[in-house]
Amino acid sequence: NAGVTQTPKFRVLKTGQSMTLLCAQDMNHEYMYWYRQDPGMGLRLIHYSVGEGTTAKGEVPDGYNVSRLKKQNFLLGLESAAPSQTSVYFCASSYSILRNYEQYFGPGTRLTVT
Amino acid sequence: AQSVTQLDSHVSVSEGTPVLLRCNYSSSYSPSLFWYVQHPNKGLQLLLKYTSAATLVKGINGFEAEFKKSETSFHLTKPSAHMSDAAEYFCVVSKMDSSYKLIFGSGTRLLVRP
């Protein structure tokens, strides 16, 4: 089991460029999440998905879009990158309520926008 | 609404001495509470979780936490710190709705002196 994987690990963008971050999980989880981590602020939820074909907004959704076309994949898109989106991005996935909400995290993507 | 407060942004201990990382929570319902650890440049790993069973929860690597409803606390402890424990620790509460969203504290960085 690879668990949760993220692609790419690092990326540098110029302001206004676009990119897509890919998250994949091989645990057959229904729920998937995208977070960003900024110094001193813990993790903040950007978007999440409760199943294939569904997405919903989290705490800080502005400037991001997501898609969940396949159960195992959750994509995070930045259409026009801004320096404020410089951050470390984490993807996570979880089982249903029967597993008491534990989330499994990927290794992160470090994004710098210049 | 649920929330968590980590009372110390940094904690420094000597190797072999006890560790105490403090967390207070706010929740209208009996919460699910977690501690996650993040080593430098790594993703988050679950240390332990409380889900309304035993109030004293044992986790990996010798860590444990005690749920105290009267004090609304969920402090993380370890009897004897090891150099490999140096990391950032997050106290987390789960939202009690169908999204299973996690709410993160701002983190406590644990430094272990030789």
Coordinates of C-alpha atoms in Angstrom, one line a residue:
Chain A
N1 CA 0.0 0.0 0.0
A2 CA 1.4 3.4 -1.0
G3 CA -1.2 5.2 1.2
V4 CA -1.7 8.8 0.1
T5 CA 0.7 10.1 -2.5
Q6 CA 1.1 13.7 -3.9
T7 CA 2.5 15.0 -7.1
P8 CA 4.7 17.1 -7.4
K9 CA 6.7 17.4 -4.2
F10 CA 8.0 20.9 -5.1
R11 CA 7.0 23.6 -7.5
V12 CA 7.9 27.2 -8.2
L13 CA 5.3 29.3 -10.2
K14 CA 5.3 32.9 -11.4
T15 CA 2.3 35.0 -10.5
G16 CA -0.6 34.4 -12.9
Q17 CA 0.5 30.9 -13.9
S18 CA -1.7 27.9 -13.3
M19 CA -1.0 24.4 -12.1
T20 CA -2.7 21.2 -10.8
L21 CA -1.7 19.2 -7.8
L22 CA -2.6 15.5 -7.8
C23 CA -3.5 13.4 -4.8
A24 CA -4.0 9.7 -5.1
Q25 CA -4.9 7.1 -2.4
D26 CA -5.1 3.4 -2.6
M27 CA -7.1 2.7 0.5
N28 CA -10.5 2.9 -1.1
H29 CA -11.4 5.9 1.1
E30 CA -14.6 7.9 0.5
Y31 CA -13.4 11.2 1.9
M32 CA -10.6 13.3 0.6
Y33 CA -9.3 16.7 1.7
W34 CA -6.9 19.4 0.6
Y35 CA -5.2 21.6 3.3
R36 CA -2.7 24.3 3.3
Q37 CA -0.1 24.8 6.0
D38 CA 1.3 28.2 6.8
P39 CA 3.7 29.0 9.7
G40 CA 2.0 29.4 13.1
M41 CA -1.5 28.6 11.6
G42 CA -1.8 24.8 11.7
L43 CA -3.5 23.3 8.7
R44 CA -6.5 25.0 7.1
L45 CA -9.0 23.1 4.9
I46 CA -9.3 24.3 1.4
H47 CA -11.8 21.9 -0.2
Y48 CA -13.0 18.4 0.5
S49 CA -14.9 15.6 -1.1
V50 CA -17.3 13.1 0.5
G51 CA -17.3 10.8 -2.6
E52 CA -16.6 10.4 -6.3
G53 CA -18.1 13.3 -8.3
T54 CA -18.7 15.5 -5.2
T55 CA -16.7 18.5 -3.8
A56 CA -17.3 21.1 -1.2
K57 CA -15.7 24.3 0.1
G58 CA -13.6 24.4 3.3
E59 CA -12.3 27.3 5.3
V60 CA -10.1 28.9 2.6
P61 CA -11.4 28.0 -0.8
D62 CA -10.8 31.2 -2.7
G63 CA -8.4 31.0 -5.6
Y64 CA -8.6 27.1 -5.8
N65 CA -10.7 24.6 -7.6
V66 CA -10.9 20.9 -7.2
S67 CA -12.2 17.8 -9.0
R68 CA -12.9 14.2 -7.9
L69 CA -13.6 12.3 -11.1
K70 CA -12.3 9.1 -9.8
K71 CA -12.6 7.8 -6.2
Q72 CA -8.9 7.4 -5.7
N73 CA -7.9 10.8 -7.1
F74 CA -8.5 14.4 -5.8
L75 CA -7.1 17.3 -7.9
L76 CA -6.4 20.8 -6.6
G77 CA -6.1 23.5 -9.2
L78 CA -4.7 27.0 -9.1
E79 CA -6.0 29.0 -12.1
S80 CA -4.0 32.1 -11.6
A81 CA -1.4 31.8 -8.9
A82 CA -0.7 34.6 -6.4
P83 CA 2.2 35.0 -3.9
S84 CA -0.4 34.5 -1.1
Q85 CA -0.7 30.9 -2.2
T86 CA 2.9 30.2 -1.3
S87 CA 2.4 27.4 1.2
V88 CA 2.8 23.7 1.8
Y89 CA -0.2 21.7 0.6
F90 CA -1.3 18.5 2.1
C91 CA -3.8 16.0 0.9
A92 CA -5.6 13.6 3.2
S93 CA -8.2 10.8 3.0
S94 CA -10.4 9.0 5.5
Y95 CA -12.8 6.1 6.0
S96 CA -16.4 6.6 6.9
I97 CA -17.8 7.2 10.4
L98 CA -17.1 3.6 11.3
R99 CA -13.4 4.4 11.6
N100 CA -13.8 7.4 13.9
Y101 CA -12.7 10.1 11.5
E102 CA -8.9 9.3 11.4
Q103 CA -7.3 11.0 8.4
Y104 CA -4.3 9.8 6.5
F105 CA -2.0 12.4 5.1
G106 CA 0.3 12.6 2.1
P107 CA 3.9 13.9 2.3
G108 CA 3.0 17.4 1.1
T109 CA 3.7 19.7 -1.9
R110 CA 5.8 22.8 -1.3
L111 CA 4.7 25.6 -3.6
T112 CA 6.4 28.9 -4.1
V113 CA 4.8 31.7 -6.1
T114 CA 7.1 34.5 -7.1
Chain B
A1 CA -18.7 25.1 17.3
Q2 CA -15.5 23.0 17.8
S3 CA -12.1 24.5 18.4
V4 CA -8.7 23.7 19.9
T5 CA -6.1 25.8 21.6
Q6 CA -2.5 24.7 22.0
L7 CA -1.2 26.6 24.9
D8 CA 2.5 26.6 24.0
S9 CA 4.0 27.3 20.6
H10 CA 7.4 25.9 21.7
V11 CA 8.4 23.5 24.3
S12 CA 12.0 22.6 25.1
V13 CA 13.1 19.6 27.2
S14 CA 16.2 17.7 27.9
E15 CA 16.6 14.1 26.6
G16 CA 15.3 11.7 29.2
T17 CA 13.0 14.2 30.9
P18 CA 9.2 14.2 30.7
V19 CA 7.2 15.8 27.9
L20 CA 4.0 17.7 28.4
L21 CA 2.2 19.4 25.5
R22 CA -1.0 21.1 26.4
C23 CA -4.2 21.3 24.5
N24 CA -7.7 22.7 25.4
Y25 CA -10.7 22.1 23.3
S26 CA -14.2 23.5 22.9
S27 CA -17.0 21.4 21.7
S28 CA -20.8 21.3 22.2
Y29 CA -20.8 17.5 21.9
S30 CA -18.5 14.7 23.1
P31 CA -15.7 15.2 20.7
S32 CA -13.2 13.1 18.8
L33 CA -9.8 14.3 19.6
F34 CA -6.4 13.5 18.0
W35 CA -2.8 14.3 18.3
Y36 CA -0.8 14.3 15.1
V37 CA 3.0 14.6 14.8
Q38 CA 4.9 16.2 11.9
H39 CA 8.6 15.7 11.6
P40 CA 10.6 18.2 9.5
N41 CA 9.7 18.2 5.8
K42 CA 7.3 15.2 6.3
G43 CA 3.6 14.7 6.3
L44 CA 1.4 14.3 9.4
Q45 CA 1.3 11.0 11.3
L46 CA -1.4 10.0 13.8
L47 CA 0.0 9.6 17.3
L48 CA -3.3 8.8 19.1
K49 CA -7.0 9.4 19.2
Y50 CA -9.8 9.7 21.7
T51 CA -13.3 8.6 20.6
S52 CA -15.2 8.4 23.9
A53 CA -13.9 5.1 25.1
A54 CA -11.1 5.1 27.7
T55 CA -10.1 8.6 28.9
L56 CA -6.4 7.6 29.0
V57 CA -5.3 7.0 25.5
K58 CA -2.0 5.3 24.6
G59 CA -0.4 6.1 21.3
I60 CA 2.7 5.2 19.4
N61 CA 6.3 5.8 20.5
G62 CA 5.4 5.9 24.2
F63 CA 3.0 8.9 24.0
E64 CA -0.3 9.1 25.8
A65 CA -3.0 11.6 26.4
E66 CA -5.7 12.0 29.0
F67 CA -9.2 13.3 28.1
K68 CA -10.5 15.5 31.0
K69 CA -14.0 16.7 30.3
S70 CA -14.2 18.8 33.5
E71 CA -11.1 20.8 32.3
T72 CA -11.8 20.5 28.6
S73 CA -8.2 19.3 28.1
F74 CA -6.4 16.7 26.1
H75 CA -2.7 17.1 27.1
L76 CA -0.1 14.9 25.5
T77 CA 2.6 13.3 27.7
K78 CA 5.6 11.1 27.4
P79 CA 7.7 10.0 30.5
S80 CA 11.1 10.3 28.8
A81 CA 11.9 12.4 25.8
H82 CA 14.1 11.0 23.0
M83 CA 16.0 13.1 20.4
S84 CA 13.8 11.6 17.7
D85 CA 10.7 13.2 19.4
A86 CA 11.8 16.6 18.1
A87 CA 8.9 17.6 15.8
E88 CA 5.8 19.7 15.6
Y89 CA 2.7 18.4 17.3
F90 CA -0.9 19.2 16.4
C91 CA -3.9 18.8 18.6
V92 CA -7.0 18.2 16.5
V93 CA -10.8 18.0 17.0
S94 CA -13.2 16.5 14.6
K95 CA -16.3 18.4 13.5
M96 CA -19.4 16.5 14.4
D97 CA -21.0 16.6 11.0
S98 CA -21.1 14.4 8.0
S99 CA -17.9 15.9 6.5
Y100 CA -15.6 14.7 9.3
K101 CA -13.6 17.8 8.9
L102 CA -10.7 18.2 11.2
I103 CA -10.0 21.4 13.1
F104 CA -6.3 21.9 13.8
G105 CA -4.6 23.7 16.6
S106 CA -1.7 26.0 15.7
G107 CA 0.9 23.5 16.7
T108 CA 3.6 23.1 19.3
R109 CA 7.2 22.7 18.3
L110 CA 9.0 20.3 20.6
L111 CA 12.8 20.8 21.0
V112 CA 14.8 18.0 22.6
R113 CA 18.2 19.0 24.0
P114 CA 21.0 16.4 24.3

